[in-house]
Short mmCIF file of C-alpha atoms in Angstrom, two decimals:
data_model
loop_
_atom_site.label_atom_id
_atom_site.label_comp_id
_atom_site.label_asym_id
_atom_site.label_seq_id
_atom_site.Cartn_x
_atom_site.Cartn_y
_atom_site.Cartn_z
CA MET A 1291 -4.02 -10.80 -29.45
CA THR A 1292 -0.52 -10.25 -30.60
CA PRO A 1293 1.97 -10.18 -27.80
CA PRO A 1294 3.55 -6.75 -27.26
CA ASP A 1295 7.20 -6.18 -28.08
CA ILE A 1296 8.78 -5.66 -24.78
CA THR A 1297 12.00 -3.70 -24.75
CA PHE A 1298 14.19 -2.12 -22.09
CA ARG A 1299 16.14 1.07 -22.03
CA PRO A 1300 18.30 2.53 -19.30
CA LEU A 1301 16.57 4.97 -16.96
CA VAL A 1302 17.84 8.51 -17.45
CA GLY A 1303 17.45 11.69 -15.51
CA ALA A 1304 14.57 12.79 -17.84
CA ASP A 1305 12.57 9.73 -16.72
CA LEU A 1306 12.52 10.92 -13.03
CA GLY A 1307 9.18 12.69 -13.54
CA LEU A 1308 7.59 9.61 -15.06
CA LEU A 1309 9.05 7.31 -12.29
CA ARG A 1310 7.84 9.64 -9.57
CA SER A 1311 4.17 9.70 -11.30
CA TRP A 1312 4.20 5.87 -11.33
CA LEU A 1313 5.28 5.63 -7.75
CA ASP A 1314 2.57 8.07 -6.69
CA ALA A 1315 -0.22 6.10 -8.60
CA PRO A 1316 -2.66 4.54 -6.06
CA HIS A 1317 -2.12 0.99 -7.69
CA VAL A 1318 1.62 1.24 -7.06
CA ARG A 1319 1.53 3.17 -3.78
CA ARG A 1320 -0.52 0.33 -2.24
CA TRP A 1321 2.55 -2.03 -2.50
CA TRP A 1322 5.34 0.48 -2.96
CA ARG A 1323 5.18 2.22 0.47
CA ALA A 1324 7.50 5.01 1.48
CA GLY A 1325 10.01 2.71 2.90
CA ARG A 1326 10.54 1.05 -0.49
CA THR A 1327 9.83 4.11 -2.68
CA ASN A 1328 11.85 6.77 -1.04
CA PRO A 1329 15.26 4.88 -1.25
CA VAL A 1330 14.61 4.19 -5.05
CA ILE A 1331 13.90 7.89 -5.86
CA ALA A 1332 16.81 9.04 -3.56
CA ALA A 1333 19.28 6.62 -5.28
CA VAL A 1334 18.14 7.58 -8.76
CA GLU A 1335 18.47 11.25 -7.96
CA ALA A 1336 21.88 10.62 -6.60
CA ARG A 1337 22.74 8.63 -9.83
CA ALA A 1338 23.53 5.79 -7.54
CA LEU A 1339 20.95 3.46 -9.10
CA MET A 1340 21.25 4.36 -12.68
CA ASP A 1341 23.18 1.08 -13.89
CA GLY A 1342 20.74 -1.70 -14.20
CA VAL A 1343 17.69 0.32 -13.81
CA CYS A 1344 15.37 0.16 -16.78
CA ILE A 1345 12.16 1.45 -18.24
CA ALA A 1346 10.28 -1.25 -19.86
CA GLU A 1347 8.39 -0.29 -22.90
CA ALA A 1348 5.57 -2.21 -24.77
CA ASP A 1349 5.59 -1.45 -28.40
CA GLY A 1350 7.61 1.60 -27.81
CA VAL A 1351 5.34 3.03 -25.00
CA PRO A 1352 6.81 3.29 -21.35
CA ILE A 1353 4.97 0.86 -19.21
CA GLY A 1354 7.02 0.33 -16.09
CA TYR A 1355 10.21 0.23 -14.07
CA ILE A 1356 12.35 -2.83 -13.60
CA ARG A 1357 15.66 -3.56 -12.15
CA SER A 1358 17.83 -6.35 -11.01
CA TYR A 1359 20.86 -6.38 -8.67
CA ALA A 1360 23.26 -8.84 -7.09
CA ALA A 1361 21.14 -10.15 -4.21
CA ALA A 1362 24.14 -11.15 -2.05
CA ALA A 1363 25.59 -7.69 -2.40
CA HIS A 1364 22.50 -5.82 -1.13
CA PRO A 1365 23.98 -3.00 1.18
CA ASP A 1366 21.33 -3.78 3.87
CA GLY A 1367 21.92 -7.60 3.79
CA LEU A 1368 18.28 -7.98 2.64
CA TRP A 1369 19.10 -11.46 1.14
CA ASP A 1370 21.49 -12.69 3.78
CA GLY A 1371 20.72 -16.23 5.05
CA ILE A 1372 18.25 -17.00 2.34
CA GLU A 1373 18.82 -20.48 1.12
CA ASN A 1374 20.49 -20.77 -2.35
CA VAL A 1375 21.16 -17.08 -2.55
CA THR A 1376 24.70 -16.80 -3.82
CA ASP A 1377 26.97 -14.39 -5.69
CA ALA A 1378 25.33 -15.76 -8.93
CA THR A 1379 21.79 -14.77 -7.71
CA LYS A 1380 20.01 -11.73 -9.04
CA ALA A 1381 17.06 -9.95 -7.19
CA LEU A 1382 14.33 -8.32 -9.19
CA GLU A 1383 12.10 -5.60 -8.47
CA PHE A 1384 9.39 -4.13 -10.93
CA LEU A 1385 6.13 -2.29 -11.34
CA ILE A 1386 3.75 -1.41 -14.04
CA GLY A 1387 3.39 2.37 -13.74
CA ASP A 1388 0.49 3.25 -15.97
CA PRO A 1389 -2.87 2.23 -14.39
CA GLU A 1390 -4.24 1.88 -17.86
CA ARG A 1391 -1.74 -0.77 -18.59
CA THR A 1392 -2.52 -3.11 -15.73
CA ASN A 1393 -4.47 -6.29 -15.99
CA ARG A 1394 -3.28 -6.84 -19.55
CA GLN A 1395 -0.55 -9.40 -18.81
CA LEU A 1396 2.08 -6.78 -19.60
CA GLY A 1397 3.74 -7.58 -16.16
CA ARG A 1398 4.18 -11.19 -17.13
CA ALA A 1399 5.48 -10.29 -20.57
CA MET A 1400 7.87 -7.70 -18.94
CA ILE A 1401 9.30 -10.08 -16.35
CA ARG A 1402 9.64 -12.91 -18.80
CA ALA A 1403 11.61 -10.61 -21.32
CA PHE A 1404 13.74 -9.49 -18.42
CA VAL A 1405 14.37 -12.95 -17.09
CA ILE A 1406 15.58 -14.11 -20.59
CA ARG A 1407 17.90 -10.96 -20.54
CA LEU A 1408 19.18 -12.01 -17.01
CA PHE A 1409 19.73 -15.61 -17.81
CA GLY A 1410 21.60 -14.40 -21.13
CA ASP A 1411 24.48 -13.98 -18.74
CA PRO A 1412 25.81 -17.52 -17.88
CA ALA A 1413 27.07 -16.34 -14.49
CA VAL A 1414 23.33 -15.90 -13.26
CA ASP A 1415 22.04 -19.08 -11.73
CA ARG A 1416 18.97 -17.91 -10.08
CA ILE A 1417 16.62 -14.93 -9.70
CA VAL A 1418 14.71 -13.99 -6.46
CA ALA A 1419 11.94 -11.52 -5.86
CA ASP A 1420 10.18 -10.59 -2.53
CA PRO A 1421 6.77 -9.21 -3.37
CA ASP A 1422 4.08 -8.53 -0.68
CA ARG A 1423 2.12 -11.69 -0.10
CA ASP A 1424 -1.13 -9.99 -0.93
CA ASN A 1425 0.13 -8.26 -4.13
CA TRP A 1426 -1.74 -10.82 -6.28
CA PRO A 1427 -0.95 -9.20 -9.75
CA ALA A 1428 2.73 -9.36 -9.02
CA ASN A 1429 2.66 -12.78 -7.58
CA ILE A 1430 0.68 -14.38 -10.36
CA ALA A 1431 2.82 -12.66 -13.02
CA LEU A 1432 5.90 -14.00 -11.37
CA LYS A 1433 4.47 -17.56 -10.79
CA ARG A 1434 3.41 -17.64 -14.50
CA VAL A 1435 6.91 -16.86 -15.75
CA GLY A 1436 8.03 -19.84 -13.50
CA PHE A 1437 8.97 -18.46 -10.13
CA ARG A 1438 8.18 -20.84 -7.22
CA ASP A 1439 6.85 -19.77 -3.87
CA ARG A 1440 9.45 -20.53 -1.13
CA GLY A 1441 7.52 -19.13 1.74
CA ARG A 1442 7.20 -16.01 4.01
CA LEU A 1443 10.19 -13.51 4.42
CA ASP A 1444 10.96 -11.53 7.33
CA ARG A 1445 10.99 -8.03 6.00
CA PRO A 1446 10.58 -4.87 8.30
CA GLY A 1447 7.15 -3.38 7.74
CA ALA A 1448 6.28 -5.88 4.95
CA ASN A 1449 4.40 -9.09 4.51
CA ALA A 1450 6.90 -10.36 1.90
CA MET A 1451 7.15 -13.76 0.34
CA LEU A 1452 10.14 -15.32 -1.33
CA LEU A 1453 9.81 -16.39 -5.04
CA THR A 1454 12.66 -17.90 -6.78
CA LEU A 1455 13.40 -19.04 -10.27
CA ALA A 1456 16.45 -21.26 -11.07
CA ARG A 1457 18.05 -21.30 -14.46
CA GLY A 1458 17.54 -25.04 -14.76
CA VAL A 1459 13.73 -24.83 -14.36
CA PHE A 1460 13.14 -21.79 -16.49
CA LYS A 1461 11.35 -22.33 -19.89
CA PRO A 1462 11.80 -19.36 -22.22
#
């Protein structure tokens, strides 16, 4: 099987319907509950999240949403007190939106391509993610890219785990 060509393009207003349909899909809603989904939609609608938010495409077909942000600058202090989270750390969130595109290793390909892009900036030293502990598709995809499990995270209403990837251990 030929690996897909994964590309990223900035999210634009015309993508809101697509993003909403992905967030409403049962396989996404299971992990992206209202507490996580509503702020994303509100911020995108207010154009507050447009920078750094991408639609991932596989061979030109939209497959998911992915974004990174400066972990230490999260407005709710989400990453405060987490070991090794510095001003050089990016946090990652993502989803495969189309249920027909799940279980095809596209999540792993999307994450790997985005990590390569993030580490293309020499100022980025580490990437962190906080998926639900029971979200095996996300956890497996992250671990196969090289993220390491660093234990449970205290997140309101979530059974989150901390996964990290340091530049020095990433193998592109």
